PDB file of C-alpha atoms in Angstrom:
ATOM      1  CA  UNK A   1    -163.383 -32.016  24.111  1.00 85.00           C
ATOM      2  CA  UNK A   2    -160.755 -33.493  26.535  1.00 91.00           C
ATOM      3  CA  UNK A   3    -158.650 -31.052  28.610  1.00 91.00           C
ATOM      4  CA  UNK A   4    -155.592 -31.904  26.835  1.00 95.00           C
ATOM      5  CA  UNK A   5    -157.338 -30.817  23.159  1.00 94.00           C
ATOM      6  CA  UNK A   6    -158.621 -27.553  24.953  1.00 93.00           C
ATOM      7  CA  UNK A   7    -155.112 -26.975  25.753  1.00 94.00           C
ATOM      8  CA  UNK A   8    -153.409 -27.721  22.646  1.00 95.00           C
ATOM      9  CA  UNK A   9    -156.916 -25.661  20.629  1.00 92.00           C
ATOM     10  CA  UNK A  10    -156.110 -23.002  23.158  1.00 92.00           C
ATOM     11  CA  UNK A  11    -152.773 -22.101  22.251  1.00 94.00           C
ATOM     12  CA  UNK A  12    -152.946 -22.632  18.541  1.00 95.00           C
ATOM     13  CA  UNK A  13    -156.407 -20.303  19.271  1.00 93.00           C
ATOM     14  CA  UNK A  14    -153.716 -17.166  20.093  1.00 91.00           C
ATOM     15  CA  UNK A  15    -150.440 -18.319  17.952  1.00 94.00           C
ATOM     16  CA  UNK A  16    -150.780 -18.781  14.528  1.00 94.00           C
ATOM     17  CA  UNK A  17    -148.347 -21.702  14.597  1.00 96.00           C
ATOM     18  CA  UNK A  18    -146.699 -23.777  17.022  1.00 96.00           C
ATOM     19  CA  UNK A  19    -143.898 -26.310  17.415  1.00 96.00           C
ATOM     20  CA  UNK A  20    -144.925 -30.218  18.863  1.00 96.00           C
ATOM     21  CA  UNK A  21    -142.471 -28.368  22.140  1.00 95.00           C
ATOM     22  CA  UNK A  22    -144.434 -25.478  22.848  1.00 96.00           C
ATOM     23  CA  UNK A  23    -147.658 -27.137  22.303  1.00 96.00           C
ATOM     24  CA  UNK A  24    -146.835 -30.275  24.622  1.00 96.00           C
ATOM     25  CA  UNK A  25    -147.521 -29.955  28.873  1.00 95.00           C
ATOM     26  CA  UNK A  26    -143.582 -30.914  30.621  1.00 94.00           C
ATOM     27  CA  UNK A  27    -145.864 -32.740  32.866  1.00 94.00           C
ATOM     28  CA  UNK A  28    -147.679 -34.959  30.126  1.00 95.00           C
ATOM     29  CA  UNK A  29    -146.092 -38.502  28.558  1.00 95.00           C
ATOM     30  CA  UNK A  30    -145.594 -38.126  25.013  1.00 95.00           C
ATOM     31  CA  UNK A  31    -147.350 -41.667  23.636  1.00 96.00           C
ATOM     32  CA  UNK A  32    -150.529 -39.542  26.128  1.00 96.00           C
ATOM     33  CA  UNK A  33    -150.350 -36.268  24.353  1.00 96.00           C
ATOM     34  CA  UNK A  34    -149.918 -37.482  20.598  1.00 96.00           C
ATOM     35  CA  UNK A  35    -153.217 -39.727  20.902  1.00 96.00           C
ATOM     36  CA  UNK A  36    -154.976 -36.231  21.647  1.00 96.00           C
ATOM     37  CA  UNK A  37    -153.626 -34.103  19.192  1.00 97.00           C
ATOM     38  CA  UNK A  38    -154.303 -36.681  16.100  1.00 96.00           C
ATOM     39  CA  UNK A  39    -157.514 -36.592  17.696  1.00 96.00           C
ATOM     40  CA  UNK A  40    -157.393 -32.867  16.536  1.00 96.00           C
ATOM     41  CA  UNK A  41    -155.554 -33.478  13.309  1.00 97.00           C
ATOM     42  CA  UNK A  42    -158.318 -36.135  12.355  1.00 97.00           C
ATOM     43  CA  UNK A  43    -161.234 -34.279  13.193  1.00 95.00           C
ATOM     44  CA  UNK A  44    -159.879 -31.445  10.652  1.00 96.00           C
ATOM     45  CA  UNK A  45    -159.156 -28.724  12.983  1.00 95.00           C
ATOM     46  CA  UNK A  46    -155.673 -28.718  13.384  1.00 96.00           C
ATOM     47  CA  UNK A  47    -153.044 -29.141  10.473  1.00 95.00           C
ATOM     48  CA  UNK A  48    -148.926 -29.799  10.485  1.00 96.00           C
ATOM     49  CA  UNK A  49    -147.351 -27.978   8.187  1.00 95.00           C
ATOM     50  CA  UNK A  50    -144.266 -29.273   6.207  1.00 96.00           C
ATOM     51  CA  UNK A  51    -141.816 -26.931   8.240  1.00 96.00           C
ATOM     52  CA  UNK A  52    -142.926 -29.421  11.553  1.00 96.00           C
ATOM     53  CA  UNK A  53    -144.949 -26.342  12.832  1.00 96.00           C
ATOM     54  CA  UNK A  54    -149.016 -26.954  13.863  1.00 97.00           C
ATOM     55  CA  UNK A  55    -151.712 -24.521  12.786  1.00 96.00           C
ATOM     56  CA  UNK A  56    -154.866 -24.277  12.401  1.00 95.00           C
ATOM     57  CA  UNK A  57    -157.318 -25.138   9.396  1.00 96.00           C
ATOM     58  CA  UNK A  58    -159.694 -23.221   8.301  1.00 93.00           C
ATOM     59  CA  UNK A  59    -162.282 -25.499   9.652  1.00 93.00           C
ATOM     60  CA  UNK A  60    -160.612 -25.434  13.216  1.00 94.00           C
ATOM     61  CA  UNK A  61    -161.025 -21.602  12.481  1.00 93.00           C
ATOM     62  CA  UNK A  62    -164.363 -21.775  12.152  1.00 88.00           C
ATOM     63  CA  UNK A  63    -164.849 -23.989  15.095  1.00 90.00           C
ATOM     64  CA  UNK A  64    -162.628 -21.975  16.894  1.00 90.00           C
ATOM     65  CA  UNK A  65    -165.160 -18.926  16.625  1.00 86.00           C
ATOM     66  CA  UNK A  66    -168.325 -20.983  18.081  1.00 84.00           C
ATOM     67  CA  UNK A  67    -166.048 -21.141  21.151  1.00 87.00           C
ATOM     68  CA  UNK A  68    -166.196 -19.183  24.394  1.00 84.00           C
ATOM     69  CA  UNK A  69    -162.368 -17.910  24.950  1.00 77.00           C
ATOM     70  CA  UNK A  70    -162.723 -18.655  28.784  1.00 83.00           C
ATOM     71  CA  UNK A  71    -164.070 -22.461  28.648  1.00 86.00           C
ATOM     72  CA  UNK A  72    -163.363 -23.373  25.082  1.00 85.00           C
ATOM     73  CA  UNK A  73    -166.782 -24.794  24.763  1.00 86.00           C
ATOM     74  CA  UNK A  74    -169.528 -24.130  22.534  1.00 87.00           C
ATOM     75  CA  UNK A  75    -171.803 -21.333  23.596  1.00 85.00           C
ATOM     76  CA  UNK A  76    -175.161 -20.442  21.974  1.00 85.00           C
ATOM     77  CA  UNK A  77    -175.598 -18.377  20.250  1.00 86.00           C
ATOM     78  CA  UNK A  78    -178.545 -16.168  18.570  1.00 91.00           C
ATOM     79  CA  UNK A  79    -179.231 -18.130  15.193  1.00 92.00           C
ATOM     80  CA  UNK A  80    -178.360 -15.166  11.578  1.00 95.00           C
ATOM     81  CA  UNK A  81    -181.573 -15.567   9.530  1.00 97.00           C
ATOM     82  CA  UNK A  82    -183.140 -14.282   6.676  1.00 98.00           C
ATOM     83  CA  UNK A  83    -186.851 -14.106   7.129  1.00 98.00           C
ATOM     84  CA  UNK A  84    -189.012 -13.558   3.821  1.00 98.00           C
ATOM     85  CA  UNK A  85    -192.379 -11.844   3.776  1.00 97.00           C
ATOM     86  CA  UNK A  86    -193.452 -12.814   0.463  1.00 98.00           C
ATOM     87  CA  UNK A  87    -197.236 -11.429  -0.300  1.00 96.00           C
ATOM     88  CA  UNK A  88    -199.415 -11.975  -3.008  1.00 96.00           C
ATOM     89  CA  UNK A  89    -201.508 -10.160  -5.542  1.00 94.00           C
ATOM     90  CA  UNK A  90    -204.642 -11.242  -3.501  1.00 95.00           C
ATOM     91  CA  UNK A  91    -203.031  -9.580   0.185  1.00 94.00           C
ATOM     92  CA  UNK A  92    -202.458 -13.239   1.288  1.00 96.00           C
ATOM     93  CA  UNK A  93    -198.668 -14.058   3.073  1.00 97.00           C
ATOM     94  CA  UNK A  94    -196.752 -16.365   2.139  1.00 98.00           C
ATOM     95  CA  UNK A  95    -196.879 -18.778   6.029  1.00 97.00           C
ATOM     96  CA  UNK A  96    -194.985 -21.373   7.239  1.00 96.00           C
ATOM     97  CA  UNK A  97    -195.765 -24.011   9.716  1.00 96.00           C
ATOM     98  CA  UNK A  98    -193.004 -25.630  11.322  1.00 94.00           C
ATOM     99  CA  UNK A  99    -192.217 -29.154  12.101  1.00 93.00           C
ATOM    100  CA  UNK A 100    -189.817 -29.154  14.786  1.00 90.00           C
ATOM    101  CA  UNK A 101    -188.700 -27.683  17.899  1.00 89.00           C
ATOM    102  CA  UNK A 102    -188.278 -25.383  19.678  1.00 90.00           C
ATOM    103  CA  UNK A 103    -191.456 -23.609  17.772  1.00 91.00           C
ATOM    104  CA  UNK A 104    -192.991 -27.080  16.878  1.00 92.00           C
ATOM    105  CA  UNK A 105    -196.793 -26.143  15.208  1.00 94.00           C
ATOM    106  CA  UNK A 106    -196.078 -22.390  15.190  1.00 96.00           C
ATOM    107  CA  UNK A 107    -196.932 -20.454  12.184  1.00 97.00           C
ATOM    108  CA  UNK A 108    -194.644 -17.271  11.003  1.00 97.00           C
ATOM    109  CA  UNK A 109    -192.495 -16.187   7.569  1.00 97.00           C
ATOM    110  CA  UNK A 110    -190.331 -18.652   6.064  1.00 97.00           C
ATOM    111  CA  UNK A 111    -187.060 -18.245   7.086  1.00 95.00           C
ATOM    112  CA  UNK A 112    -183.684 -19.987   6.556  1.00 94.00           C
ATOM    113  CA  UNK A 113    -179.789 -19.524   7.676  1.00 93.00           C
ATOM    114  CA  UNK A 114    -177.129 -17.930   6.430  1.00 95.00           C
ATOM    115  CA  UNK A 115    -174.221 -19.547   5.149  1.00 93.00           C
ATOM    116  CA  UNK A 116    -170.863 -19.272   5.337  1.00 88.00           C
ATOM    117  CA  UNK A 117    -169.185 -16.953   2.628  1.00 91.00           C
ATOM    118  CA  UNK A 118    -172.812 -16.098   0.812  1.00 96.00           C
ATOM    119  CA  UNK A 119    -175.011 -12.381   0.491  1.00 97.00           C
ATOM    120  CA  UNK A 120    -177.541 -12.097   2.605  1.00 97.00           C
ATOM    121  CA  UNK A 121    -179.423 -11.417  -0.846  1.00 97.00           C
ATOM    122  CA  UNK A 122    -177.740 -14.776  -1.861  1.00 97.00           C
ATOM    123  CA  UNK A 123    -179.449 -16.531   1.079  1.00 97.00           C
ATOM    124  CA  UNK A 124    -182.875 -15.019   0.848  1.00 98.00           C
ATOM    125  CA  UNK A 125    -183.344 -15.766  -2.751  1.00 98.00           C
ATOM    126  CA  UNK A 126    -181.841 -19.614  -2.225  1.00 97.00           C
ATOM    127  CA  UNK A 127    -183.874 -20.223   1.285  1.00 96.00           C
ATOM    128  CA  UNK A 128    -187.377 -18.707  -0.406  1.00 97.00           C
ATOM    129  CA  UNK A 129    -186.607 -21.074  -3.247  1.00 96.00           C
ATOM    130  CA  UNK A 130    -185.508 -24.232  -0.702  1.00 94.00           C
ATOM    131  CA  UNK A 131    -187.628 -23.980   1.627  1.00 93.00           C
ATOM    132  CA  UNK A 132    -191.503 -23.317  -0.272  1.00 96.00           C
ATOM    133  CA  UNK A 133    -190.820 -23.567  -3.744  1.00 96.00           C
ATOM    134  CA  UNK A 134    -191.542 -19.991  -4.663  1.00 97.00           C
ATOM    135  CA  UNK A 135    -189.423 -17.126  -6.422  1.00 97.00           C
ATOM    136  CA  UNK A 136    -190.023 -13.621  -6.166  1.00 98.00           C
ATOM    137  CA  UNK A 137    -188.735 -10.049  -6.319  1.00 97.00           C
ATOM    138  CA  UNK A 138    -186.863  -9.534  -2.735  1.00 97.00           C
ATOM    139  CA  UNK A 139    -186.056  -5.944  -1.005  1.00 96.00           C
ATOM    140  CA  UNK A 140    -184.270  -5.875   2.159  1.00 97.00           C
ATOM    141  CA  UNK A 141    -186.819  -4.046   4.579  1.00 96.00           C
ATOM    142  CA  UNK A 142    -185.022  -4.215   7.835  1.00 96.00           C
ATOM    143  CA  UNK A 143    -183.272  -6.119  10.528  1.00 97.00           C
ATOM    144  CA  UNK A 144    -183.643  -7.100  13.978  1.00 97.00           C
ATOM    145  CA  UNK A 145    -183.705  -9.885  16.803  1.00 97.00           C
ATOM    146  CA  UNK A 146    -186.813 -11.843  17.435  1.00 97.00           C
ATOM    147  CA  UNK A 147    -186.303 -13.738  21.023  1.00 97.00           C
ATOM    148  CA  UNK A 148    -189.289 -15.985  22.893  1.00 95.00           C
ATOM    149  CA  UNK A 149    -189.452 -17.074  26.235  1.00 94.00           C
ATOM    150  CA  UNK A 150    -191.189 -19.890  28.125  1.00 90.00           C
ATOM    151  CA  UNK A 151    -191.360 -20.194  31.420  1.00 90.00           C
ATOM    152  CA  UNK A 152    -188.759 -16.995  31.959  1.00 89.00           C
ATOM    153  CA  UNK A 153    -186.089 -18.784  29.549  1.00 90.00           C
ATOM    154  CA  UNK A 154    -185.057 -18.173  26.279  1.00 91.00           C
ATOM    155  CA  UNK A 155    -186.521 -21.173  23.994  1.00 91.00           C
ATOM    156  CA  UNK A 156    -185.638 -19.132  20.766  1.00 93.00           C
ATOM    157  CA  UNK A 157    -183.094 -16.080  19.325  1.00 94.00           C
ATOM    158  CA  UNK A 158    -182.929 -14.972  16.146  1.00 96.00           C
ATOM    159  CA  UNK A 159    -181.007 -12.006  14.373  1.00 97.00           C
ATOM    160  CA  UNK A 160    -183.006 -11.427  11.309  1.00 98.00           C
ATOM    161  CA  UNK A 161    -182.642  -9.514   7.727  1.00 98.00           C
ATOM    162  CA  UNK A 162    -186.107  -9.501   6.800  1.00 98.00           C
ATOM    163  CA  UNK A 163    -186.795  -9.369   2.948  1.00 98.00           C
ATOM    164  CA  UNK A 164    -190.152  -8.230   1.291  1.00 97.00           C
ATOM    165  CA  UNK A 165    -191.179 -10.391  -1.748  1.00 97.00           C
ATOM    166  CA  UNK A 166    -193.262  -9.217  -4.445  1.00 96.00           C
ATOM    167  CA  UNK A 167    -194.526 -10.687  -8.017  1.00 96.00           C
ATOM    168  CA  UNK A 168    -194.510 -14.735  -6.345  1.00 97.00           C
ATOM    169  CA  UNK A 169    -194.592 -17.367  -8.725  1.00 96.00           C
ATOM    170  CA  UNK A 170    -194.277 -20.981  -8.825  1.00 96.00           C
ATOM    171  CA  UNK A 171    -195.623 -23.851  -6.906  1.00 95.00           C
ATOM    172  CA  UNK A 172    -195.333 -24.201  -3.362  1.00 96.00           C
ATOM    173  CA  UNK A 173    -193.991 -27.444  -2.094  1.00 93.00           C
ATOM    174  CA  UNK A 174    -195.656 -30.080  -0.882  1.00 89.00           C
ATOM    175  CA  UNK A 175    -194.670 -31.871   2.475  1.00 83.00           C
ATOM    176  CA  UNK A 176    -191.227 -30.328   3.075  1.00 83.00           C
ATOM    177  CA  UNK A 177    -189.414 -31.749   5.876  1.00 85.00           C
ATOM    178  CA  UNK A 178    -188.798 -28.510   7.870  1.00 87.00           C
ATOM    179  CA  UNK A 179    -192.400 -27.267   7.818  1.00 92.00           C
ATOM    180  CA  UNK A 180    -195.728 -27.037   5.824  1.00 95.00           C
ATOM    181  CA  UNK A 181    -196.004 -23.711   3.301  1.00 96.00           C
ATOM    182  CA  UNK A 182    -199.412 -22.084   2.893  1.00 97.00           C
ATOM    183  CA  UNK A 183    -201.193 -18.673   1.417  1.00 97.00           C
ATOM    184  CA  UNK A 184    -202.752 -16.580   4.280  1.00 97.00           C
ATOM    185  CA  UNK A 185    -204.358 -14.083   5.908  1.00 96.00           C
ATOM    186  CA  UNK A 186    -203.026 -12.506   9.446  1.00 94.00           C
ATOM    187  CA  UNK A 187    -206.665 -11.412  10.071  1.00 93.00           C
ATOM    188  CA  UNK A 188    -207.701 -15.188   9.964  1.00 93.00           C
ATOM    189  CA  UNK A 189    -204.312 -16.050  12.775  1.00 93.00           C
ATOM    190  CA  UNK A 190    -205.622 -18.505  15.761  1.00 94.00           C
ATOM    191  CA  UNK A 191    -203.406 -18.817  18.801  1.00 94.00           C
ATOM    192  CA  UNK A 192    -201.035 -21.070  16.715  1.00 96.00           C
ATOM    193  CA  UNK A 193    -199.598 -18.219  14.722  1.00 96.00           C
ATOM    194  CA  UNK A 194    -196.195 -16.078  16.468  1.00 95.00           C
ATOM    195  CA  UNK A 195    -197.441 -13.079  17.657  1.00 94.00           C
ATOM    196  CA  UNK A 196    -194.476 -11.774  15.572  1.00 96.00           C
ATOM    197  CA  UNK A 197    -195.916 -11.974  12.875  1.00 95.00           C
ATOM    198  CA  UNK A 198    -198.811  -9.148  13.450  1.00 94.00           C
ATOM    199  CA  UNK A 199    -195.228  -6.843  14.390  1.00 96.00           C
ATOM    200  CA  UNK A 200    -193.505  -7.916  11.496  1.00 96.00           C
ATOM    201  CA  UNK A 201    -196.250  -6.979   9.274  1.00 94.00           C
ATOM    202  CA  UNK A 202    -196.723  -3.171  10.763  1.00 94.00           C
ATOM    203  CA  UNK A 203    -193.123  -2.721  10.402  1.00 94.00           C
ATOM    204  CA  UNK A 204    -193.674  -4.228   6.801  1.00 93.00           C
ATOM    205  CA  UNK A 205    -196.346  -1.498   6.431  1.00 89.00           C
ATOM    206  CA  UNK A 206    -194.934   1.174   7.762  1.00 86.00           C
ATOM    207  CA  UNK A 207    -194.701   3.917   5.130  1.00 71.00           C
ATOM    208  CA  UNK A 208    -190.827   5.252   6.111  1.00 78.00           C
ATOM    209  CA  UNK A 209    -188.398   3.979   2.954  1.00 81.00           C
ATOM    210  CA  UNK A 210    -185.595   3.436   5.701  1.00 88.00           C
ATOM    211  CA  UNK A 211    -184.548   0.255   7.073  1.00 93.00           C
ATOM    212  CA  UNK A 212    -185.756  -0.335  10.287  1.00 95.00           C
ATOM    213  CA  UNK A 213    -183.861  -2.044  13.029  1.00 96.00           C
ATOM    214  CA  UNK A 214    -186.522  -3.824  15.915  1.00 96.00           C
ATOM    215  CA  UNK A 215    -186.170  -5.942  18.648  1.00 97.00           C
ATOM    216  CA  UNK A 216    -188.981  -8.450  19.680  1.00 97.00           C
ATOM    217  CA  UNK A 217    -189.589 -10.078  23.074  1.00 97.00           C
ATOM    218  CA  UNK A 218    -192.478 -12.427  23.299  1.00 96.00           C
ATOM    219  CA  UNK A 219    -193.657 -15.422  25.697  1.00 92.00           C
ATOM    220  CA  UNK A 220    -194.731 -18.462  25.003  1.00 86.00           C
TER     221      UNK A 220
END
């Protein structure tokens, strides 16, 4: 973003409207400043209402929260997940092997993100069904971050609600573009499968009916 749209995001960031004045440097030409804040208005982040003032949308809104208040850039941030341990009549886990970075080949639950103005039940039942094709009975079990490291540096941060799935049906999905679902067995994990997922399971297991809360720190 140029330094004249930081400015002009910045203030609207901590007003909720202002006049073309207020918003405009002394120091800046007009024909200069206008180019940059259409830029704004065209992207979809900033709006002008019919009284001349300038606000923001709600998308600039929701840009404006990805933002870090002291550069106005985008910051990372840990991904919000729901991660679904769905297990069968036969003990076997419902596994997914994923496609892409940064945990290209690794095996671990399906999982999916949560979107904007949905449950977190919401997303688990429509990311189970997305992502492998299957439906089942969820219970939220507990929540918790998940980070891995290679080479001392985070590669990977989740916050997780993990939901239990029981009574699966329907077919899993063949060649999905995210990953590859399977039926498994954690005793029968080789060294491509997270060591998460060994965790996950004895905090699955465990026979308190409270929610747990866990964080998980692994290298890679």
């Amino acid at each position: 973003m140029h330094r004249l749209q930081q400015h002009i995001f910045g203030l609207l960031i901590n007003n909720p409207s202002l006049r073309y004045a207020r918003l405009k440097p002394a120091e800046v030409e007009g024909n200069l400043f206008m180019y940059h804040l259409r830029a704004l208005i065209n992207q979809g982040w900033v709006h002008k209402r019919p009284d001349g003032q300038y606000e923001l949308t709600p998308e600039g809104k929701r840009y404006a929260d990805t933002l870090s208040l002291k550069t106005l850039t985008p910051r990372i941030q840990p991904r919000i997940v729901t991660l679904l341990a769905v297990r069968d009549d036969k003990g076997r886990w419902l596994l997914f092997r994923r496609k892409r970075h940064p945990m290209l080949g690794w095996v671990g639950f399906p999982y999916g993100k949560i979107h904007l103005g949905e449950s977190v039940s919401e997303a688990a039942h429509r990311e189970l069904k997305e992502k492998t094709g299957v439906e089942a009975k969820l219970v939220h079990r507990g929540d918790g971050y998940i980070t891995f490291y290679e080479n001392a540096e985070a590669i990977s941060q989740i916050f997780f609600h993990l939901f239990i799935g029981t009574n699966p049906h329907g077919s899993l999905k063949k060649n999905p573009p995210s990953g590859t679902v399977f039926w498994g067995r954690l005793e029968d994990a080789d060294n491509t499968y997270m060591p998460s997922l060994a965790d996950l399971a004895k905090l699955i297991d465990n026979n308190s009916k409270e929610r747990f809360f866990s964080e998980l720190e692994y290298k890679v």
